[in-house]
Coordinates of C-alpha atoms and ligand atoms in Angstrom, one line a residue:
M926 CA -12.3 14.7 13.3
A927 CA -10.0 15.7 10.3
L928 CA -7.9 12.5 10.6
M929 CA -9.5 9.1 11.7
T930 CA -7.7 6.2 13.2
G931 CA -7.4 2.9 11.5
E932 CA -9.9 1.5 14.2
Q933 CA -12.3 4.5 13.6
Y934 CA -12.2 3.7 10.0
V935 CA -13.0 0.1 10.4
E936 CA -16.0 1.0 12.7
S937 CA -17.3 3.6 10.2
I938 CA -17.4 0.9 7.4
A939 CA -19.0 -1.6 9.8
N940 CA -21.8 0.8 10.5
L941 CA -22.6 1.3 6.7
K942 CA -25.3 -1.1 5.7
M943 CA -24.0 -1.7 2.2
E944 CA -25.6 -4.4 -0.1
I945 CA -22.8 -6.8 -1.1
Y946 CA -23.0 -10.3 -2.7
M947 CA -20.3 -13.1 -3.1
F948 CA -20.8 -16.6 -4.2
G949 CA -24.4 -16.1 -4.7
K950 CA -25.1 -14.9 -1.2
K951 CA -25.7 -11.7 0.3
I952 CA -22.9 -10.7 2.8
D953 CA -24.3 -9.6 6.2
N954 CA -21.0 -8.6 7.8
P955 CA -18.3 -7.8 5.2
V956 CA -16.0 -6.2 7.7
E957 CA -15.5 -9.7 9.2
D958 CA -15.7 -11.7 6.2
P959 CA -12.4 -13.8 5.8
I960 CA -12.2 -13.1 2.1
L961 CA -12.9 -9.5 2.3
R962 CA -11.1 -8.5 5.5
P963 CA -7.5 -8.4 4.1
S964 CA -8.6 -5.7 1.6
L965 CA -10.3 -3.6 4.3
N966 CA -6.8 -3.8 6.2
S967 CA -5.0 -2.5 3.3
V968 CA -7.3 0.8 3.3
K969 CA -6.9 0.7 7.1
A970 CA -3.2 1.0 6.4
T971 CA -3.7 4.5 4.7
Y972 CA -5.2 5.6 8.2
D973 CA -2.6 3.8 10.3
L974 CA 0.5 5.3 8.5
A975 CA -1.2 8.8 8.6
Q976 CA -0.9 8.4 12.3
M977 CA 2.7 7.9 12.5
P978 CA 4.9 10.8 13.0
E979 CA 7.7 9.7 10.7
Y980 CA 5.1 9.7 7.8
E981 CA 3.3 12.8 8.7
G982 CA 4.8 14.6 5.6
L983 CA 4.0 12.1 3.2
M984 CA 0.6 10.8 4.5
T985 CA -1.1 14.0 5.3
A986 CA -1.4 17.5 3.9
T987 CA -2.8 20.7 4.7
S988 CA -6.4 21.3 3.2
H989 CA -6.5 24.3 0.9
L990 CA -10.3 24.6 1.8
T991 CA -10.1 24.6 5.6
G992 CA -6.4 24.8 6.4
E993 CA -6.8 21.6 8.5
R994 CA -4.5 18.7 8.6
I995 CA -6.0 16.1 6.2
N996 CA -5.1 12.6 4.7
R997 CA -3.1 13.2 1.4
F998 CA -5.6 10.8 -0.2
S999 CA -8.4 13.6 0.3
H1000 CA -6.0 16.3 -1.0
I1001 CA -6.3 18.8 -4.0
H1002 CA -2.7 19.0 -5.2
Q1003 CA -1.5 22.5 -4.8
N1004 CA 1.8 22.2 -6.5
A1005 CA 4.2 19.8 -8.3
E1006 CA 5.6 18.8 -5.0
D1007 CA 2.2 17.6 -3.8
L1008 CA 2.2 15.3 -6.9
V1009 CA 5.7 13.8 -6.1
K1010 CA 4.6 13.3 -2.5
K1011 CA 1.6 11.6 -3.7
V1012 CA 3.7 9.1 -5.9
K1013 CA 6.1 8.6 -2.8
M1014 CA 3.2 8.1 -0.5
Q1015 CA 1.6 5.2 -2.8
R1016 CA 5.0 3.5 -2.9
L1017 CA 5.1 3.4 0.8
C1018 CA 1.6 2.0 0.9
G1019 CA 2.5 -0.5 -1.5
Q1020 CA 5.7 -1.5 0.5
T1021 CA 3.4 -1.8 3.6
T1022 CA 0.6 -3.9 2.1
A1023 CA 2.1 -5.6 -0.8
A1024 CA -1.6 -5.2 -2.2
C1025 CA -3.6 -2.6 -3.8
F1026 CA -4.7 -0.2 -0.9
Q1027 CA -7.6 1.2 -2.9
R1028 CA -7.8 4.9 -1.9
C1029 CA -6.2 6.4 -4.8
V1030 CA -9.1 6.2 -7.2
G1031 CA -10.9 8.6 -5.0
M1032 CA -7.9 11.0 -4.8
D1033 CA -7.6 10.8 -8.4
A1034 CA -11.3 11.4 -9.1
F1035 CA -11.1 14.4 -6.6
N1036 CA -8.5 16.2 -8.6
A1037 CA -10.0 15.4 -12.1
I1038 CA -13.4 16.6 -11.0
Y1039 CA -12.0 19.6 -9.2
S1040 CA -10.6 21.1 -12.4
T1041 CA -13.1 19.8 -14.8
T1042 CA -16.1 21.3 -13.0
Y1043 CA -14.3 24.6 -12.6
E1044 CA -14.1 24.5 -16.6
V1045 CA -17.8 23.2 -17.1
D1046 CA -19.1 26.0 -14.8
K1047 CA -17.1 28.7 -17.0
A1048 CA -18.5 27.4 -20.1
H1049 CA -22.2 26.8 -19.0
G1050 CA -22.8 28.8 -15.9
T1051 CA -23.7 25.8 -13.9
S1052 CA -22.8 25.2 -10.3
Y1053 CA -20.9 21.9 -10.4
H1054 CA -17.7 23.2 -8.9
E1055 CA -19.5 24.6 -5.8
N1056 CA -21.3 21.1 -5.5
F1057 CA -18.0 19.3 -5.7
L1058 CA -16.3 21.8 -3.3
K1059 CA -19.2 21.2 -0.6
F1060 CA -18.6 17.3 -1.1
L1061 CA -14.9 17.4 -0.9
R1062 CA -14.9 19.5 2.4
Y1063 CA -17.4 17.0 3.8
C1064 CA -15.0 14.1 2.6
Q1065 CA -11.9 15.8 4.1
E1066 CA -13.5 16.9 7.3
K1067 CA -14.8 13.2 8.0
D1068 CA -11.7 11.5 6.4
L1069 CA -13.7 9.6 4.0
V1070 CA -12.7 6.8 1.6
V1071 CA -14.4 7.7 -1.7
D1072 CA -14.4 5.0 -4.7
G1073 CA -13.9 6.6 -8.1
A1074 CA -16.1 4.7 -10.5
M1075 CA -15.3 5.1 -14.1
T1076 CA -15.7 1.9 -16.1
D1077 CA -18.8 1.1 -17.7
P1078 CA -19.7 -2.5 -18.8
K1079 CA -19.4 -1.0 -22.4
G1080 CA -21.3 -3.9 -24.3
D1081 CA -20.3 -3.7 -27.9
R1082 CA -17.2 -1.7 -27.8
S1083 CA -17.7 -0.4 -31.4
L1084 CA -21.0 1.5 -30.5
A1085 CA -21.4 4.7 -28.4
P1086 CA -23.4 4.6 -25.2
S1087 CA -26.8 5.7 -26.8
K1088 CA -26.5 3.1 -29.6
Q1089 CA -26.1 0.1 -27.5
E1090 CA -28.7 -2.7 -27.9
D1091 CA -29.3 -2.5 -24.0
P1092 CA -29.2 1.1 -23.0
D1093 CA -28.1 0.5 -19.6
L1094 CA -24.6 -0.8 -20.5
F1095 CA -23.4 2.7 -19.7
L1096 CA -24.5 4.3 -16.5
R1097 CA -27.3 6.8 -17.6
V1098 CA -30.0 9.1 -16.3
V1099 CA -33.4 7.4 -16.6
E1100 CA -35.5 10.1 -15.1
R1101 CA -35.1 13.8 -14.3
R1102 CA -36.9 15.4 -11.5
P1103 CA -36.9 19.0 -10.0
D1104 CA -34.8 17.8 -7.0
G1105 CA -32.3 15.4 -8.8
V1106 CA -31.9 12.5 -11.2
V1107 CA -32.5 8.8 -11.2
V1108 CA -29.5 6.9 -12.7
R1109 CA -29.6 3.2 -13.9
G1110 CA -26.6 1.1 -15.2
A1111 CA -23.3 -0.3 -13.7
K1112 CA -19.6 0.3 -13.1
A1113 CA -17.3 -2.5 -13.5
H1114 CA -13.7 -3.7 -11.7
Q1115 CA -14.6 -1.2 -8.8
T1116 CA -11.5 -1.3 -6.7
G1117 CA -12.1 -1.1 -3.1
M1118 CA -15.7 0.0 -3.4
C1119 CA -16.9 -2.3 -0.6
N1120 CA -14.5 -0.6 1.8
S1121 CA -15.6 2.9 0.8
H1122 CA -18.0 5.4 2.3
E1123 CA -19.0 7.2 -0.8
V1124 CA -18.7 6.5 -4.7
I1125 CA -17.9 9.2 -7.3
T1126 CA -19.0 8.1 -10.8
M1127 CA -17.6 9.6 -13.9
P1128 CA -18.2 8.8 -17.7
T1129 CA -15.8 6.3 -19.1
I1130 CA -15.3 7.7 -22.6
A1131 CA -15.7 10.9 -24.6
M1132 CA -19.2 11.5 -25.8
G1133 CA -21.3 13.1 -28.6
P1134 CA -24.3 15.1 -28.5
D1135 CA -26.6 12.1 -28.6
D1136 CA -25.1 10.6 -25.2
K1137 CA -26.5 13.5 -23.1
D1138 CA -28.1 11.1 -20.5
Y1139 CA -24.8 9.3 -20.1
A1140 CA -22.6 12.4 -19.6
I1141 CA -23.1 12.1 -15.8
S1142 CA -20.7 12.5 -12.8
F1143 CA -22.2 12.4 -9.2
A1144 CA -21.4 11.2 -5.6
V1145 CA -23.6 9.1 -3.3
P1146 CA -23.2 7.1 -0.3
L1147 CA -22.5 3.5 -0.4
D1148 CA -25.6 2.7 1.5
T1149 CA -27.9 4.4 -0.9
P1150 CA -31.0 2.4 -1.8
G1151 CA -30.9 0.6 -5.3
L1152 CA -27.0 0.4 -5.0
F1153 CA -25.3 -2.9 -4.7
M1154 CA -22.1 -4.8 -5.3
I1155 CA -21.1 -8.2 -6.6
I1156 CA -17.6 -9.1 -5.5
G1157 CA -15.2 -10.5 -8.2
R1158 CA -13.4 -13.7 -7.9
Q1159 CA -9.7 -13.8 -7.4
S1160 CA -7.2 -16.6 -8.0
C1161 CA -6.7 -18.7 -4.9
D1162 CA -9.4 -16.6 -2.8
T1163 CA -11.0 -19.6 -1.1
R1164 CA -7.6 -20.2 0.4
K1165 CA -8.6 -17.5 3.0
L1166 CA -11.4 -19.8 4.1
E1167 CA -9.0 -22.6 5.0
G1168 CA -8.1 -20.9 8.5
G1169 CA -4.3 -21.3 7.8
E1170 CA -1.8 -18.4 7.2
I1171 CA 1.1 -19.9 5.2
D1172 CA -0.6 -20.9 2.0
V1173 CA -2.4 -17.2 1.7
G1174 CA 0.9 -15.8 1.1
N1175 CA -0.1 -12.6 2.5
S1176 CA -2.7 -13.1 5.2
R1177 CA -3.1 -9.7 6.4
Y1178 CA -3.7 -7.5 3.3
G1179 CA -5.3 -7.8 0.0
G1180 CA -7.3 -6.0 -2.7
V1181 CA -10.8 -6.3 -4.0
E1182 CA -13.0 -5.4 -6.9
A1183 CA -16.6 -5.4 -7.7
L1184 CA -19.3 -4.9 -10.0
A1185 CA -21.3 -1.9 -8.9
V1186 CA -25.0 -1.8 -10.0
F1187 CA -27.0 1.4 -9.8
D1188 CA -30.6 -0.1 -9.8
D1189 CA -32.6 3.3 -10.3
V1190 CA -30.5 5.3 -7.7
F1191 CA -31.6 8.8 -6.7
V1192 CA -29.0 11.4 -7.0
P1193 CA -29.9 15.0 -5.4
N1194 CA -29.1 18.2 -7.5
E1195 CA -26.4 19.0 -5.0
R1196 CA -24.4 15.9 -5.6
L1197 CA -24.2 16.4 -9.3
F1198 CA -20.9 17.4 -11.0
L1199 CA -21.7 16.8 -14.6
N1200 CA -25.3 16.4 -16.2
G1201 CA -25.6 16.4 -19.9
E1202 CA -22.5 18.5 -20.7
T1203 CA -21.2 15.8 -23.3
E1204 CA -18.2 17.9 -24.6
F1205 CA -16.7 17.7 -21.1
A1206 CA -16.9 14.0 -20.8
G1207 CA -13.6 13.5 -22.6
M1208 CA -11.8 15.9 -20.5
L1209 CA -12.8 14.3 -17.3
V1210 CA -11.8 10.9 -18.6
E1211 CA -8.5 12.1 -19.8
R1212 CA -7.5 13.7 -16.5
F1213 CA -8.8 11.0 -14.2
A1214 CA -6.8 8.6 -16.5
G1215 CA -3.8 10.7 -16.4
Y1216 CA -3.7 11.1 -12.6
H1217 CA -4.2 7.3 -12.2
R1218 CA -1.6 6.3 -14.7
Q1219 CA 0.8 8.5 -12.5
S1220 CA -0.3 6.5 -9.4
Y1221 CA 0.9 3.3 -11.0
G1222 CA 4.3 4.6 -10.7
G1223 CA 4.2 4.6 -7.0
C1224 CA 1.8 1.7 -5.8
K1225 CA 3.1 -0.9 -8.3
V1226 CA 6.7 0.0 -7.6
G1227 CA 6.1 -0.5 -3.8
V1228 CA 4.5 -3.9 -4.2
G1229 CA 7.4 -4.6 -6.6
D1230 CA 9.9 -3.7 -3.7
V1231 CA 8.1 -6.5 -1.7
L1232 CA 8.4 -9.1 -4.8
I1233 CA 12.2 -8.3 -5.4
G1234 CA 12.8 -8.6 -1.7
A1235 CA 10.9 -12.0 -1.5
A1236 CA 12.9 -13.2 -4.6
A1237 CA 16.3 -12.2 -2.9
V1238 CA 15.1 -14.0 0.3
A1239 CA 14.2 -17.2 -1.8
A1240 CA 17.6 -17.3 -3.4
D1241 CA 19.2 -16.8 0.2
Y1242 CA 17.1 -19.9 1.3
N1243 CA 18.1 -22.0 -1.8
G1244 CA 21.7 -21.1 -1.3
V1245 CA 22.3 -19.5 -4.6
A1246 CA 22.5 -15.8 -3.5
K1247 CA 26.2 -15.6 -4.6
A1248 CA 25.7 -16.9 -8.1
S1249 CA 26.3 -14.2 -10.5
H1250 CA 23.2 -14.8 -12.7
V1251 CA 21.1 -14.5 -9.6
K1252 CA 22.6 -11.1 -8.6
D1253 CA 22.1 -10.1 -12.0
K1254 CA 18.4 -11.2 -12.1
L1255 CA 18.0 -9.0 -8.9
I1256 CA 19.8 -6.0 -10.4
E1257 CA 17.4 -6.3 -13.5
M1258 CA 14.3 -6.5 -11.5
T1259 CA 15.6 -3.4 -9.5
H1260 CA 16.4 -1.6 -12.6
L1261 CA 12.8 -2.3 -14.1
N1262 CA 11.1 -1.3 -10.9
E1263 CA 13.0 1.9 -10.4
T1264 CA 12.4 2.8 -14.1
L1265 CA 8.7 2.7 -13.2
Y1266 CA 9.3 4.9 -10.2
A1267 CA 11.3 7.4 -12.4
C1268 CA 8.3 7.8 -14.6
G1269 CA 5.9 8.4 -11.8
I1270 CA 8.4 11.0 -10.2
A1271 CA 9.0 12.6 -13.6
C1272 CA 5.5 13.2 -14.5
S1273 CA 4.8 14.7 -11.1
A1274 CA 7.9 17.0 -11.2
E1275 CA 6.7 18.3 -14.5
G1276 CA 3.1 19.0 -13.2
R1277 CA 1.5 22.2 -14.3
P1278 CA -1.5 24.3 -12.7
T1279 CA -4.9 23.7 -14.3
E1280 CA -7.2 26.9 -14.9
S1281 CA -8.8 25.9 -11.6
G1282 CA -5.6 26.2 -9.8
N1283 CA -4.7 22.4 -8.7
Y1284 CA -1.9 20.7 -10.3
M1285 CA -2.1 18.2 -13.2
I1286 CA 0.6 15.8 -14.0
D1287 CA 2.5 15.8 -17.2
L1288 CA 0.0 13.9 -19.5
L1289 CA 2.6 12.4 -21.9
L1290 CA 5.0 11.1 -19.2
A1291 CA 2.0 9.8 -17.3
N1292 CA 0.9 7.6 -20.1
V1293 CA 4.6 6.6 -20.7
C1294 CA 4.7 5.6 -17.0
K1295 CA 1.6 3.4 -17.1
Q1296 CA 2.6 2.0 -20.6
N1297 CA 5.7 0.8 -18.9
V1298 CA 3.7 -0.7 -16.0
T1299 CA 1.8 -2.7 -18.7
R1300 CA 5.2 -4.6 -19.2
F1301 CA 7.8 -4.3 -16.5
P1302 CA 6.0 -5.9 -13.6
Y1303 CA 5.6 -9.0 -15.9
E1304 CA 9.2 -9.3 -16.5
I1305 CA 9.7 -8.7 -12.7
A1306 CA 7.2 -11.4 -12.0
R1307 CA 8.9 -13.7 -14.5
L1308 CA 12.2 -13.0 -12.8
A1309 CA 10.8 -13.8 -9.4
E1310 CA 9.6 -17.1 -10.5
D1311 CA 12.7 -18.0 -12.0
L1312 CA 14.7 -17.3 -8.8
A1313 CA 11.8 -19.0 -6.7
G1314 CA 12.2 -22.2 -8.5
G1315 CA 9.3 -24.7 -9.5
I1316 CA 8.4 -25.3 -6.0
V1317 CA 6.4 -22.0 -5.9
V1318 CA 3.7 -24.0 -7.6
T1319 CA 4.4 -27.6 -6.4
A1320 CA 4.8 -27.2 -2.7
P1321 CA 2.4 -29.1 -0.4
S1322 CA -0.1 -27.4 1.7
E1323 CA 0.1 -25.9 5.2
Q1324 CA -1.9 -28.9 6.4
D1325 CA 0.6 -31.2 5.0
L1326 CA 3.4 -29.4 6.7
K1327 CA 1.6 -29.5 10.2
D1328 CA 0.3 -33.0 9.9
P1329 CA 1.9 -35.2 12.6
K1330 CA 2.5 -38.1 10.2
I1331 CA 3.6 -36.4 6.9
G1332 CA 4.8 -33.1 8.4
P1333 CA 8.3 -34.3 9.2
V1334 CA 8.5 -35.7 5.7
V1335 CA 7.7 -32.3 4.3
E1336 CA 9.9 -30.6 6.6
K1337 CA 12.8 -32.8 5.6
Y1338 CA 12.4 -32.6 1.7
F1339 CA 11.3 -29.1 1.4
K1340 CA 14.4 -27.8 3.4
G1341 CA 16.7 -25.3 1.8
V1342 CA 20.0 -24.1 3.4
A1343 CA 20.7 -25.2 7.1
G1344 CA 19.4 -22.8 9.7
V1345 CA 16.4 -21.8 7.8
S1346 CA 13.1 -23.7 8.7
T1347 CA 11.2 -25.4 6.0
E1348 CA 8.1 -23.3 7.0
N1349 CA 10.0 -19.9 6.4
R1350 CA 11.1 -21.4 2.9
L1351 CA 7.3 -21.8 2.2
R1352 CA 6.3 -18.8 3.6
I1353 CA 8.3 -16.8 1.2
L1354 CA 7.3 -18.9 -1.7
R1355 CA 3.7 -18.5 -1.0
L1356 CA 4.2 -14.8 -1.0
I1357 CA 5.9 -14.9 -4.4
E1358 CA 3.1 -17.2 -5.5
N1359 CA 0.4 -14.6 -4.0
L1360 CA 2.1 -11.9 -5.8
T1361 CA 2.5 -13.4 -9.3
L1362 CA -0.3 -16.0 -9.4
G1363 CA -2.6 -15.7 -6.3
T1364 CA -5.0 -12.9 -5.0
A1365 CA -2.5 -10.2 -5.1
A1366 CA -1.8 -10.8 -8.8
V1367 CA -5.0 -9.0 -9.5
G1368 CA -3.3 -5.9 -8.2
Y1369 CA 0.2 -6.5 -9.3
R1370 CA 0.2 -8.3 -12.5
T1371 CA -3.2 -8.2 -14.4
E1372 CA -4.1 -4.7 -12.9
S1373 CA -0.8 -3.5 -14.4
L1374 CA -2.0 -4.4 -17.6
H1375 CA -5.8 -3.2 -17.6
G1376 CA -6.0 -0.9 -14.4
A1377 CA -6.0 2.9 -15.4
G1378 CA -6.8 1.9 -18.8
S1379 CA -5.4 -0.9 -21.0
P1380 CA -2.1 -0.5 -23.1
Q1381 CA -3.8 0.9 -26.2
A1382 CA -5.4 3.7 -24.3
Q1383 CA -2.0 5.0 -23.3
R1384 CA -0.8 4.4 -26.9
I1385 CA -3.5 6.8 -28.2
M1386 CA -2.6 9.3 -25.7
I1387 CA 1.1 9.1 -26.3
S1388 CA 0.4 9.6 -30.2
R1389 CA -1.7 12.7 -29.1
Q1390 CA 0.7 14.2 -26.7
G1391 CA 4.0 13.1 -28.5
N1392 CA 4.1 16.3 -30.9
L1393 CA 5.4 14.5 -33.8
A1394 CA 5.1 17.6 -36.1
A1395 CA 7.7 19.3 -33.9
K1396 CA 10.1 16.4 -34.1
K1397 CA 10.0 16.3 -37.8
E1398 CA 10.8 19.9 -37.8
L1399 CA 13.9 19.3 -35.8
A1400 CA 15.1 16.6 -38.0
K1401 CA 14.4 18.8 -41.1
R1402 CA 16.4 21.6 -39.7
I1403 CA 19.4 19.4 -38.9
A1404 CA 19.2 17.9 -42.3
R1405 CA 19.0 21.3 -43.9
I1406 CA 15.8 20.6 -45.7
E1407 CA 13.8 23.5 -47.0
E1408 CA 10.4 22.8 -48.5
Ligands
LIG1086 FE1 -4.0 2.7 -5.8 FE2 -2.7 1.2 -7.4 FE3 -4.7 0.2 -6.1 FE4 -5.1 2.0 -8.2 S1 -4.1 0.1 -8.1 S2 -6.2 2.0 -6.3 S3 -3.3 3.3 -7.8 S4 -3.0 1.0 -5.2
LIG1087 FE1 -6.3 0.4 -10.2

């Protein structure tokens, strides 16, 4: 079964007995939970699209391990074209769901760990790469979703992991046994973890010799004893409990984040991909972050396409589509969105092979890509709200629209151009609200800032990769300076 259908995927998640908490309660049936279900649907879309013949080339790839057709989200990039296709696939998924479809973190963890374990083994004679290949083959053959878990809670940001007052603020090994290790700690902001079969952890920062117990990378199934999740709140999330459709804005799809707690979780030796080799923690972080910063040049662009479309529809419904400033705002939104895409494609096209043979994006361009993503979606969202009008935050509820007494009043006074129903006008406005202020704003707006690393993290990489010394030499040569 190298490719699951969407239905098989949903069933497989329903069969996993995960420990999930939300609003102070344990969720017994997360698959049917009205707040969580839309996020599961987004991941399901990565399976549904892979079944469609027109998307076969984008959504699937040939495994370099088995020669089988697999979902591209489980693929190890074999060339620059694979990297480009990855970004195009993410744009397609963003256009389809208008949400975070969550499966990219696993793909980016796969590729970062693939090359890093190869280099760790070369330096230390360990067998992490072999461990990882076995795990990867299993995930490819079963078509699994894997959560990539990097961000530790971090406590006092000025202190190293081993110097924290509470030693659990970075995930760590608390016991070493002949057959494996026991880990304790947590990973924060875990995108899509409750919709995943397995989780791969990675260290979150470069580490020193004292941080040996923290330099750990491993994979475990989501139903492993001691592992549980606390779901993060999103703006307007309880609207999903009202039973309506319009006010949710995007009733079919969504994203979800969780705090994942590892409360003395046992990890067998064959599932370890790094265990104490502190000098490789930085490499793993840099590579994962690089791939994930490339990812944002695809997913956020796809969601941006939906937002631009929604703003244009709102302008149509308001009867202002022909105004020159409206046209110009849509041009500006498109320009910004395509600039992000250009960065995603550029860092992919400039990809190079690692020592292990898989392809790595151009790190400088990937960091420039993500740095732009920390800004442009905000401007795109601002322009969308501009075009939507203040009604985007003042419109009455779906219940008012459907009420026998006041419904006709809402109908009358919230109407735009003739020929368009008030309901349709409210639907498009609620979608804009959802993308800029509601549940999807987590994935589109705020995640654009902090996901894959906050802006300063990219600036550090840009300063490291920018090669200022070479640029100074260029200038001196042109100015005919001899020192
Ligand atoms: Fe994928 Fe984008 Fe969500 Fe990250 S934020 S998991 S890249 S859709
Ligand atoms: Fe993300």
